[in-house]
PDB file of C-alpha atoms in Angstrom:
ATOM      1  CA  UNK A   1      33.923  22.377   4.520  1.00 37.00           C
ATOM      2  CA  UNK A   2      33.313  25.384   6.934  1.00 37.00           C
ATOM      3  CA  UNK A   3      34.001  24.610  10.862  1.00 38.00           C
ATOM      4  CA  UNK A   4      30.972  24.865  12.733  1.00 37.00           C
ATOM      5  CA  UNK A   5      29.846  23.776  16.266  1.00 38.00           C
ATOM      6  CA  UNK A   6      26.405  23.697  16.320  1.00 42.00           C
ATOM      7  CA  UNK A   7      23.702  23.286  13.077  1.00 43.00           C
ATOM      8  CA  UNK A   8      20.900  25.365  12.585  1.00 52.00           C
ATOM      9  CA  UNK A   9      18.992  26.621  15.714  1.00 55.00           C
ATOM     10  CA  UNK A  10      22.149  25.203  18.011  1.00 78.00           C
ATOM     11  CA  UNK A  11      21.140  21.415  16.949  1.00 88.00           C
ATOM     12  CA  UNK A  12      23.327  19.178  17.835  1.00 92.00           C
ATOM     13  CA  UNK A  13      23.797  15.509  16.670  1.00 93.00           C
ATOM     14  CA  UNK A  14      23.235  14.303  19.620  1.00 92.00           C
ATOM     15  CA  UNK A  15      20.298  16.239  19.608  1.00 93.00           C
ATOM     16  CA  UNK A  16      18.661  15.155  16.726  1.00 94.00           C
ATOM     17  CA  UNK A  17      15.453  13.650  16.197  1.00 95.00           C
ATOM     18  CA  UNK A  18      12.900  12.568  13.694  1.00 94.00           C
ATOM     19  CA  UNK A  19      11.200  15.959  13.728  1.00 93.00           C
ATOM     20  CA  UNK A  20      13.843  18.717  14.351  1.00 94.00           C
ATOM     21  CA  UNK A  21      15.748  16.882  11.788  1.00 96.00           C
ATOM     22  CA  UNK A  22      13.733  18.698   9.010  1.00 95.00           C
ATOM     23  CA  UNK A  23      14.973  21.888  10.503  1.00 93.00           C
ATOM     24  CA  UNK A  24      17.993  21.226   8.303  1.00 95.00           C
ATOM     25  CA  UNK A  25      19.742  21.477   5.228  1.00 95.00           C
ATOM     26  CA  UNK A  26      22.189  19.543   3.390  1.00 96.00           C
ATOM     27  CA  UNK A  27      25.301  21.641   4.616  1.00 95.00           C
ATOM     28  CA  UNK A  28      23.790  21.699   8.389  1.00 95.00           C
ATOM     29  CA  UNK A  29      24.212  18.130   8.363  1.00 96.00           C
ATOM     30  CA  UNK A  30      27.848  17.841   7.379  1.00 95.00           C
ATOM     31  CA  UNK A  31      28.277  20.519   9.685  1.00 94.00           C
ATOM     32  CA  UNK A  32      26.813  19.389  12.865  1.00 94.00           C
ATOM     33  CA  UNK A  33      28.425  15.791  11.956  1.00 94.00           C
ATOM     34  CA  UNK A  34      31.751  17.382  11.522  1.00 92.00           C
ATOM     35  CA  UNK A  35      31.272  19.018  15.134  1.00 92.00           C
ATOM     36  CA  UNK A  36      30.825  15.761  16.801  1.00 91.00           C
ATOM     37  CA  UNK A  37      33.954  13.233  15.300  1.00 88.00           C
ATOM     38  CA  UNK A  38      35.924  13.989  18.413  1.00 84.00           C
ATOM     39  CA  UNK A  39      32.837  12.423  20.896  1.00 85.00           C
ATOM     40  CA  UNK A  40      33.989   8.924  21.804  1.00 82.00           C
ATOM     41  CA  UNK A  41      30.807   7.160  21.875  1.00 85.00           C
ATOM     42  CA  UNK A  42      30.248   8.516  17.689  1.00 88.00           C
ATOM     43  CA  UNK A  43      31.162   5.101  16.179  1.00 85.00           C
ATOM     44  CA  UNK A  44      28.572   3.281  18.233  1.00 89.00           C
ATOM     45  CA  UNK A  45      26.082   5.613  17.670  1.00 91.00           C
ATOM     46  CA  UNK A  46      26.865   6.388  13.562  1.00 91.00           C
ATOM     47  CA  UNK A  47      23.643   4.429  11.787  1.00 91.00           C
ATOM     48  CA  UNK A  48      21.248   5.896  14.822  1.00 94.00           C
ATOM     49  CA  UNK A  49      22.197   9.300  13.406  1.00 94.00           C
ATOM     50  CA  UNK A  50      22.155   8.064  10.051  1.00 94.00           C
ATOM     51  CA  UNK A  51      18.680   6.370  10.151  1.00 95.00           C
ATOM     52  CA  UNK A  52      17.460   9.713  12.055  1.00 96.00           C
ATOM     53  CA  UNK A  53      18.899  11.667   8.765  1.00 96.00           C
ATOM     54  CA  UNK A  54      17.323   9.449   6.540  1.00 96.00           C
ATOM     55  CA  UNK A  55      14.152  10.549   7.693  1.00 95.00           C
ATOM     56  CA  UNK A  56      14.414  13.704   6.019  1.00 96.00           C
ATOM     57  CA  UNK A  57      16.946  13.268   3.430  1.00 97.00           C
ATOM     58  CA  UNK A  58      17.730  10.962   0.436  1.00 97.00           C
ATOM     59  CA  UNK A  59      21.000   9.675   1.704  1.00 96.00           C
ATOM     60  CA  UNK A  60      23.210   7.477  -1.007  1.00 95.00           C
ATOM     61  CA  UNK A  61      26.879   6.548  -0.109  1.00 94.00           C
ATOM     62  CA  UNK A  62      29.199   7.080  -2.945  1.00 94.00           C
ATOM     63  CA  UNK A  63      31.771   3.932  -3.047  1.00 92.00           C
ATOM     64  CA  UNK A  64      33.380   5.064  -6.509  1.00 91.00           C
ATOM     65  CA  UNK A  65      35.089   8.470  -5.411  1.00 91.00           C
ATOM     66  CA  UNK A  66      35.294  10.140  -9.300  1.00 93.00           C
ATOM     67  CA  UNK A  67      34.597  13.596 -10.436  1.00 94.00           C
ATOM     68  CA  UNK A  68      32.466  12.403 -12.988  1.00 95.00           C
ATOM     69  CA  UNK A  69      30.589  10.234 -10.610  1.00 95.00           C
ATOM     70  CA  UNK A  70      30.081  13.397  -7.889  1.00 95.00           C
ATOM     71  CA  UNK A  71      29.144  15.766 -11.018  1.00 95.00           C
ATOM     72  CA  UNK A  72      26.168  13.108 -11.132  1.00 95.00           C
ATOM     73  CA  UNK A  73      24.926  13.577  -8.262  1.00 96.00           C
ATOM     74  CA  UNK A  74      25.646  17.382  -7.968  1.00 95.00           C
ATOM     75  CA  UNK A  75      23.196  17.410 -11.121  1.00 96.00           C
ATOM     76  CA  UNK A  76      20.466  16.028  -9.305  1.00 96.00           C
ATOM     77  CA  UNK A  77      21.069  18.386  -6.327  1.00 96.00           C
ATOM     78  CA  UNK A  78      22.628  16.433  -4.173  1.00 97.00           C
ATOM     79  CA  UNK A  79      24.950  18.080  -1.894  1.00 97.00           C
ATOM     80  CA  UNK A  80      28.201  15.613  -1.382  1.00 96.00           C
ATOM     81  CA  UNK A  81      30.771  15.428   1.667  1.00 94.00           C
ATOM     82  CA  UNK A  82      32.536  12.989   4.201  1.00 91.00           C
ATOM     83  CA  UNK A  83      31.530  12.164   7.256  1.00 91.00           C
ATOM     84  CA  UNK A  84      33.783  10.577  10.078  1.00 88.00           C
ATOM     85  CA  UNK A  85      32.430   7.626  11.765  1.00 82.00           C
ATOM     86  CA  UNK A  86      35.323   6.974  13.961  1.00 76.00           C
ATOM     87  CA  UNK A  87      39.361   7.694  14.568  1.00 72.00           C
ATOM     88  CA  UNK A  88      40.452   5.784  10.994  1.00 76.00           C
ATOM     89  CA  UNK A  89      37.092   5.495   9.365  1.00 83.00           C
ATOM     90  CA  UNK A  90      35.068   8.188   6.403  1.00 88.00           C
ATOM     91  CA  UNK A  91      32.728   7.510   4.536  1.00 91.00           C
ATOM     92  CA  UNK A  92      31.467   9.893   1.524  1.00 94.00           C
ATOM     93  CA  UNK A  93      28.146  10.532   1.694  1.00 95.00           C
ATOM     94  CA  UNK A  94      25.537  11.950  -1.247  1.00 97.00           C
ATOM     95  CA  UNK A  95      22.218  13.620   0.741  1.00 97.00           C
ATOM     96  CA  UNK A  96      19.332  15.848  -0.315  1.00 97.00           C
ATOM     97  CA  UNK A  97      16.796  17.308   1.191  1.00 96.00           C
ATOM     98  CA  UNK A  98      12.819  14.984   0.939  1.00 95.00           C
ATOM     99  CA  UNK A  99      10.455  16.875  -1.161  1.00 94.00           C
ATOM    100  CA  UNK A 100       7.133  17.371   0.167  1.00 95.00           C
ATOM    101  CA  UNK A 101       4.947  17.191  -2.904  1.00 93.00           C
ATOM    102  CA  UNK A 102       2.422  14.540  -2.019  1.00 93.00           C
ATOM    103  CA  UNK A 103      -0.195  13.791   0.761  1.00 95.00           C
ATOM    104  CA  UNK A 104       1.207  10.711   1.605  1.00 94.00           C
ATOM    105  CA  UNK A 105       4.864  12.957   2.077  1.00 96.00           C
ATOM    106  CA  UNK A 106       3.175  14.489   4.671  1.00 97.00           C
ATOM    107  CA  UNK A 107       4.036  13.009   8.585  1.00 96.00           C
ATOM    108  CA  UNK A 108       3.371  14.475  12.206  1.00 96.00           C
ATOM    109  CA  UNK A 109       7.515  15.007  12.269  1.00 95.00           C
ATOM    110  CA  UNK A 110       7.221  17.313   9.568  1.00 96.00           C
ATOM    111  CA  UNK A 111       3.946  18.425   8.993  1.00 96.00           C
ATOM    112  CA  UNK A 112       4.963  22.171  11.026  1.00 94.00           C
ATOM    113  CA  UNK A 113       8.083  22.554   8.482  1.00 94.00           C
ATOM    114  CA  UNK A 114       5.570  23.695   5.529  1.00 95.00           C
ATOM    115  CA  UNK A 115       3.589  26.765   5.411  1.00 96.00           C
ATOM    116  CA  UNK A 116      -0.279  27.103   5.232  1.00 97.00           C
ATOM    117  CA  UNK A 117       0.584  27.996   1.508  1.00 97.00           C
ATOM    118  CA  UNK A 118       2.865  24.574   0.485  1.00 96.00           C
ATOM    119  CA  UNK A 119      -0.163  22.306   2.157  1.00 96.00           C
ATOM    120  CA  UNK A 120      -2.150  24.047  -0.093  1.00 96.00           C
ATOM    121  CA  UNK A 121      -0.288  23.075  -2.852  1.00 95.00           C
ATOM    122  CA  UNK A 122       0.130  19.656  -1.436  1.00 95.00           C
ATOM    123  CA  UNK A 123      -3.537  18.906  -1.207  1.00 95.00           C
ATOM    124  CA  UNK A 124      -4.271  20.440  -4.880  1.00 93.00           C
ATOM    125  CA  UNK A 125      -2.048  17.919  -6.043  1.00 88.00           C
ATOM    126  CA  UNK A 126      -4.171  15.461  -5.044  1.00 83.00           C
ATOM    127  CA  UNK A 127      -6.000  15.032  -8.089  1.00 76.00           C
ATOM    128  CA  UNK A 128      -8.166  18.061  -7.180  1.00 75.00           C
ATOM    129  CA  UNK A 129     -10.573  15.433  -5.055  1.00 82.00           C
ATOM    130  CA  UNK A 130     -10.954  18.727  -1.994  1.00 90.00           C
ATOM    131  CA  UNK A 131     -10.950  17.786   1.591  1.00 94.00           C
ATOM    132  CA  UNK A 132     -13.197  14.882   1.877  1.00 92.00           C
ATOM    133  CA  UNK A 133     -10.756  13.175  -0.977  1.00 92.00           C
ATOM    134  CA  UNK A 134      -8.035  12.705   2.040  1.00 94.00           C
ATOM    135  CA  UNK A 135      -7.916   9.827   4.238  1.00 95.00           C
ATOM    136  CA  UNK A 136      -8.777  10.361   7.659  1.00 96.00           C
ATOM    137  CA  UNK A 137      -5.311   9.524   8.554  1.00 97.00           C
ATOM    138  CA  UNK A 138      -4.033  12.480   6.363  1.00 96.00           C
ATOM    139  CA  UNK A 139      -6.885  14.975   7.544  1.00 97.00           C
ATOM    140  CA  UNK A 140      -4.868  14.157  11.328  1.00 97.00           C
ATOM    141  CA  UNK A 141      -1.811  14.747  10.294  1.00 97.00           C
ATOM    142  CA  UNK A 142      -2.724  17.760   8.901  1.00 97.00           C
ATOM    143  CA  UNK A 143      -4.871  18.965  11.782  1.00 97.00           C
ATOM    144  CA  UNK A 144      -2.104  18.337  14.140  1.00 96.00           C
ATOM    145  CA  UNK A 145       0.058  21.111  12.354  1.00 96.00           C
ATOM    146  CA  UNK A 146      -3.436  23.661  11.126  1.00 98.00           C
ATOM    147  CA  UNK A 147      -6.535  25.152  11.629  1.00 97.00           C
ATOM    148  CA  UNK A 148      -8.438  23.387   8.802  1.00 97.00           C
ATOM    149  CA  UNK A 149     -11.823  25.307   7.630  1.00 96.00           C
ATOM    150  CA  UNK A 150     -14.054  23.918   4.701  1.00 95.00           C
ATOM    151  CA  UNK A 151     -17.355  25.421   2.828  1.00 94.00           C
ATOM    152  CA  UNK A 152     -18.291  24.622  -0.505  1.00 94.00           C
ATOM    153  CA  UNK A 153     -20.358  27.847  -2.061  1.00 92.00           C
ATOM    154  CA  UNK A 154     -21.730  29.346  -5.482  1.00 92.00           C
ATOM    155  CA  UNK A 155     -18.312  30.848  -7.497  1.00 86.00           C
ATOM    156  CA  UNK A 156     -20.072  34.288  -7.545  1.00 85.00           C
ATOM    157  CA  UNK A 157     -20.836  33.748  -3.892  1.00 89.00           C
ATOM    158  CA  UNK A 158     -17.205  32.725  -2.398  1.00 88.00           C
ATOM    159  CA  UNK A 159     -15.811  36.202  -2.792  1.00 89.00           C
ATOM    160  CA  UNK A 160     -18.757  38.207  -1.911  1.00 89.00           C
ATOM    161  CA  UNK A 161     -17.744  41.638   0.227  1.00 89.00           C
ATOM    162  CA  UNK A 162     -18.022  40.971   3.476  1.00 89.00           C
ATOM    163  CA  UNK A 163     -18.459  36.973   3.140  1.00 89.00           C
ATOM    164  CA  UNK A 164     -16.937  34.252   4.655  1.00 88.00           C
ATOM    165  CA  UNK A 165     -13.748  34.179   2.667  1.00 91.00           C
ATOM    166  CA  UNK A 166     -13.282  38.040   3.236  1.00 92.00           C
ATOM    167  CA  UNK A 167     -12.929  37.459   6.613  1.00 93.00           C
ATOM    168  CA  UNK A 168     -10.847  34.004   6.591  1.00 94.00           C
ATOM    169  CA  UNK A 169      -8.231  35.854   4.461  1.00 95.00           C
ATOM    170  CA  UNK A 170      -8.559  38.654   7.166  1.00 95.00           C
ATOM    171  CA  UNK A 171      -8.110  36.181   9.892  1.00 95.00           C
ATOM    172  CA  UNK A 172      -4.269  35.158   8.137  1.00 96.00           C
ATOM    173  CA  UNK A 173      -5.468  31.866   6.696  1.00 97.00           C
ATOM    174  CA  UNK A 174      -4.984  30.551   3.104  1.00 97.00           C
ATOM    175  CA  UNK A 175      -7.032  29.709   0.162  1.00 96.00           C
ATOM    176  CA  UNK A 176      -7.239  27.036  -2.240  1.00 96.00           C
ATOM    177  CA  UNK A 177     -10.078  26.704  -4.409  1.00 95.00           C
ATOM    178  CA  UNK A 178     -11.215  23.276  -6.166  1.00 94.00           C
ATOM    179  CA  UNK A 179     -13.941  24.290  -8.710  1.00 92.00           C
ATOM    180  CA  UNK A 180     -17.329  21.689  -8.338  1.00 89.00           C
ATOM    181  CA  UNK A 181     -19.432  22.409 -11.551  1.00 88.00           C
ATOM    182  CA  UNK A 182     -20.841  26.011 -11.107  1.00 90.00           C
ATOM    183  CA  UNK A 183     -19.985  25.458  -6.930  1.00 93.00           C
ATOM    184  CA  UNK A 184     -16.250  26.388  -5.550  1.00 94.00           C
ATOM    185  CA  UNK A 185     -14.956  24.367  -2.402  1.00 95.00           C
ATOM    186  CA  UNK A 186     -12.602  26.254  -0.093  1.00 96.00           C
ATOM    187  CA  UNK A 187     -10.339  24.827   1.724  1.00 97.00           C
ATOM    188  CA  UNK A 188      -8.690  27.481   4.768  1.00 97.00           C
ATOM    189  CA  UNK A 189      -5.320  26.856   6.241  1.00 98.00           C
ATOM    190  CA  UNK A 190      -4.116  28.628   8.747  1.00 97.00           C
ATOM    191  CA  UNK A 191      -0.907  27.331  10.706  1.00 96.00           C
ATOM    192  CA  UNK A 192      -1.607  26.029  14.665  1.00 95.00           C
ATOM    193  CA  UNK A 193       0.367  28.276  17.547  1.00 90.00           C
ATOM    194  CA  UNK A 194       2.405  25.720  19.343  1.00 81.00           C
ATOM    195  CA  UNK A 195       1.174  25.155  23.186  1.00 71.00           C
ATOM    196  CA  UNK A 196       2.975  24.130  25.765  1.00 58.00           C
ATOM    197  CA  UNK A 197       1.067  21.114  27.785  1.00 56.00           C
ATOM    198  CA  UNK A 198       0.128  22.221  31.312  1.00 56.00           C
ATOM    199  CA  UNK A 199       1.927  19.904  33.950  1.00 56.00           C
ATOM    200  CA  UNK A 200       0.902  19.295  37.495  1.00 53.00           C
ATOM    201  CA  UNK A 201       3.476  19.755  40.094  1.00 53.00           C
ATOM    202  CA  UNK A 202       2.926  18.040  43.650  1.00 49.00           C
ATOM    203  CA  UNK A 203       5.344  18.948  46.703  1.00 50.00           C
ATOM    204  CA  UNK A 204       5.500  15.581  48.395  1.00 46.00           C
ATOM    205  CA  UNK A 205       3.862  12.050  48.029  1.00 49.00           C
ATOM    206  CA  UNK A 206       1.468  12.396  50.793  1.00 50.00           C
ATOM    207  CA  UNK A 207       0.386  15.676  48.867  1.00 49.00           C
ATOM    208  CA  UNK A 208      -0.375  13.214  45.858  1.00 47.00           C
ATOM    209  CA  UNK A 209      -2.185  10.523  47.301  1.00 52.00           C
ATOM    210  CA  UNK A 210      -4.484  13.078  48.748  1.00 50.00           C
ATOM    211  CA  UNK A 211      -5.131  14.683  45.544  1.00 49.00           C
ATOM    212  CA  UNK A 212      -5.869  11.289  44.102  1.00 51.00           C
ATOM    213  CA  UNK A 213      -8.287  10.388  46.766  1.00 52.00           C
ATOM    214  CA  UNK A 214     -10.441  13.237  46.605  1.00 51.00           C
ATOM    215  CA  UNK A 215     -10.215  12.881  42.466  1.00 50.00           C
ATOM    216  CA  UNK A 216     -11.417   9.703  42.878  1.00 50.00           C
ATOM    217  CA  UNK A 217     -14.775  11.012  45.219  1.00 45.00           C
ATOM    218  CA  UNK A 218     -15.213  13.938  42.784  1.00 50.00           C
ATOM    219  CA  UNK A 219     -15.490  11.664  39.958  1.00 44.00           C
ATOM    220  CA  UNK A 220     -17.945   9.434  41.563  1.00 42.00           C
ATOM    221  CA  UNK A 221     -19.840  12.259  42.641  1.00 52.00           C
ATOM    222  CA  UNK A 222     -19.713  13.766  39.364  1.00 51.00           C
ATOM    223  CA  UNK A 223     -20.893  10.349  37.581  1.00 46.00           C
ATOM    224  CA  UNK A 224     -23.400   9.704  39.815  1.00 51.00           C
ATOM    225  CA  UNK A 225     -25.038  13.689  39.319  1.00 53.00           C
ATOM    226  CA  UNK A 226     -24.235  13.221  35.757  1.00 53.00           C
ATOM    227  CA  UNK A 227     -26.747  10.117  35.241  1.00 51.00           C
ATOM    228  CA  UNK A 228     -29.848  11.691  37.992  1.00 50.00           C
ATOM    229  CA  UNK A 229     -29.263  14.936  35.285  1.00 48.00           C
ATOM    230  CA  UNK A 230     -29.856  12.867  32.303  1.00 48.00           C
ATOM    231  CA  UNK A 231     -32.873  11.051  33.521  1.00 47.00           C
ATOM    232  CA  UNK A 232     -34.497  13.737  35.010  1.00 48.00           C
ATOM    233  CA  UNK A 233     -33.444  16.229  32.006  1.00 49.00           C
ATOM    234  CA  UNK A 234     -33.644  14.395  28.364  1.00 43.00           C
ATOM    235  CA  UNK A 235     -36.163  15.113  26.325  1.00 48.00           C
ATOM    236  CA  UNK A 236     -36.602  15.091  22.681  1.00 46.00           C
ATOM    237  CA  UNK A 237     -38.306  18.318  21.778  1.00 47.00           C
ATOM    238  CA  UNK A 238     -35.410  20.305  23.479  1.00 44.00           C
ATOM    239  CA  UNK A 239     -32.619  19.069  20.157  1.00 41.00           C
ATOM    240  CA  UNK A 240     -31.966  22.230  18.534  1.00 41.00           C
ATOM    241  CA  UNK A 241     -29.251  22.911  15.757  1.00 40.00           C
ATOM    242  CA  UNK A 242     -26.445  22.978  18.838  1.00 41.00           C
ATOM    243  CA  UNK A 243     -26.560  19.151  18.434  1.00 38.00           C
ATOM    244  CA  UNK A 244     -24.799  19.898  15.284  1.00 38.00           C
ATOM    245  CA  UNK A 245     -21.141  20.505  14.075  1.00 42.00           C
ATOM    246  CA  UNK A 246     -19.599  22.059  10.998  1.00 44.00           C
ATOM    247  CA  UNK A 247     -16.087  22.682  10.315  1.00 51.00           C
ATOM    248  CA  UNK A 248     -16.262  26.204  10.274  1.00 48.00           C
ATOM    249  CA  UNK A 249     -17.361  29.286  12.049  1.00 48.00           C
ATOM    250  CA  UNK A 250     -20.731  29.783  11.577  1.00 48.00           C
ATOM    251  CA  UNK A 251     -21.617  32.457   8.829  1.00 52.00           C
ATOM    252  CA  UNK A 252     -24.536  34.238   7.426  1.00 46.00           C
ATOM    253  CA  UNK A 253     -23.775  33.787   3.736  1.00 50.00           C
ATOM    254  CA  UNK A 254     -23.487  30.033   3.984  1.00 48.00           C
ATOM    255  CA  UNK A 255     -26.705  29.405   6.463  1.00 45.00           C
ATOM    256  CA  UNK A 256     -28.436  30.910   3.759  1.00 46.00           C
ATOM    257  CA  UNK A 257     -27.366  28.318   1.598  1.00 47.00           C
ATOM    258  CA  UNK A 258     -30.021  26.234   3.332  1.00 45.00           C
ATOM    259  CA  UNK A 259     -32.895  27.216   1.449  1.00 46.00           C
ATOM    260  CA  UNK A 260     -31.045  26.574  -1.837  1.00 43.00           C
ATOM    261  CA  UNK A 261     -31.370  22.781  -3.435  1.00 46.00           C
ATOM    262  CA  UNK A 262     -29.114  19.986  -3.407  1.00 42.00           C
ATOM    263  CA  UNK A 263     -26.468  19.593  -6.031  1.00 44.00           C
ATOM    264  CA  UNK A 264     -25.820  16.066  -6.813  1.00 47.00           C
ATOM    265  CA  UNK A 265     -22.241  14.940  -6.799  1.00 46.00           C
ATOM    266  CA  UNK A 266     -23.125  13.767 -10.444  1.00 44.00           C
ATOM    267  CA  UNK A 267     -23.561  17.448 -11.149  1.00 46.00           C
ATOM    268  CA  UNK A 268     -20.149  18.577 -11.065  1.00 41.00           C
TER     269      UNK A 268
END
């Protein structure tokens, strides 16, 4: 086994977590493992590290050390090795890498270590049910990793010049189809920058207590204006279409889509 320091990125074991884990592959771990056996506090700290691999990998501990028994398990791509849990202790260790193939493989630890394109193929797999077919729990997980974007449109429509999907594709998002009858439903995935959360800083404690003070007199301010606003300003004529939300940009080809009848569900 190759002397490393560090695993991919720089990880470190003591590093590790649930979702940078995933960053990994079966050699990395052995690796980074190997890199820590000299830290005194390993042994205490072994099935932490373990359970935090587990996450990610199918881990099986080989107790009958054979070739033909490590051939096995090389078979079923398994990559095998030994890992030191303290001074006088190994243990031999089969691990391979979770498959994502399902929707219910899919968690907020490793939903950003896909691409738009493998969700894609994760959701067709779902027994070609679209968008709606997916839990609401799912649809989260998913949206916490992508920009989702749905439409469901004639088949000679969906690929008109200049149409929606023209400029989705443009845009750098993916496209699966789910036929519906003589209608298409396309689903757009397009992976989510990562952003930073903006954090307040405050000098002293004085500095804080003021700031909440005058929060505090905003807010009540701001309620208070809030409710004269709605009393003196609701009325029922003034609901337009804004009141409304759809899950995509809005687009000329698919507001005309309005005038067209309703297709049962029973019709596809």
């Amino acid at each position: 086994m190759a002397k490393s320091n560090t695993g991919k990125k720089g990880l470190t074991l003591k590093a590790l977590s649930k979702s940078n884990v995933w960053d990994l592959q079966e050699n990395d771990v052995f690796r980074i493992w190997e890199a820590a056996e000299k830290e005194s506090d390993l042994k205490d700290n072994a099935r932490h590290y373990i359970d935090i691999i587990k996450s990610a990998f199918e881990v099986e501990e080989i107790r009958i050390d054979k070739p033909e028994v490590i051939k096995k398990y090389e078979a079923r791509d398994f990559k095998v090795g030994q890992l030191r849990t303290d001074e006088s202790s190994k243990i031999k260790l089969a691990i391979k890498k979770r498959a994502i193939k399902r929707v219910t493989d899919l968690t907020y630890e490793n939903i950003r270590h896909i691409t738009a394109a493998q969700l894609l193929e994760v959701i067709d797999r779902n027994f070609g049910g679209g968008w709606d077919s997916l839990s609401q729990s799912i649809q989260d997980i998913i949206q916490s990793g992508f920009d989702i974007s749905t439409t469901t449109l004639p088949k000679d429509r969906l690929h008109k010049k200049g149409g929606m999907c023209e400029k989705k594709l443009n845009d750098g998002f993916e496209l699966l189809e789910i036929a519906k009858g003589t209608w298409v439903e396309a689903i757009f995935a397009k992976v989510k920058p990562l952003q930073e959360k903006p954090r307040m800083k405050f000098d002293t404690e004085d500095e804080l207590d003021t700031e909440d003070d005058d929060e505090d007199v905003d807010i009540i301010d701001e309620y208070e204006n809030n409710n004269d606003e709605e009393e003196d300003e609701y009325d029922e004529d003034k609901l337009t279409e804004e009141s409304y939300r759809t899950t995509f940009d809005e687009d000329p080809e698919a507001l005309a889509l309005e005038d067209t009848d309703i297709v049962d569900d029973e019709d596809y």
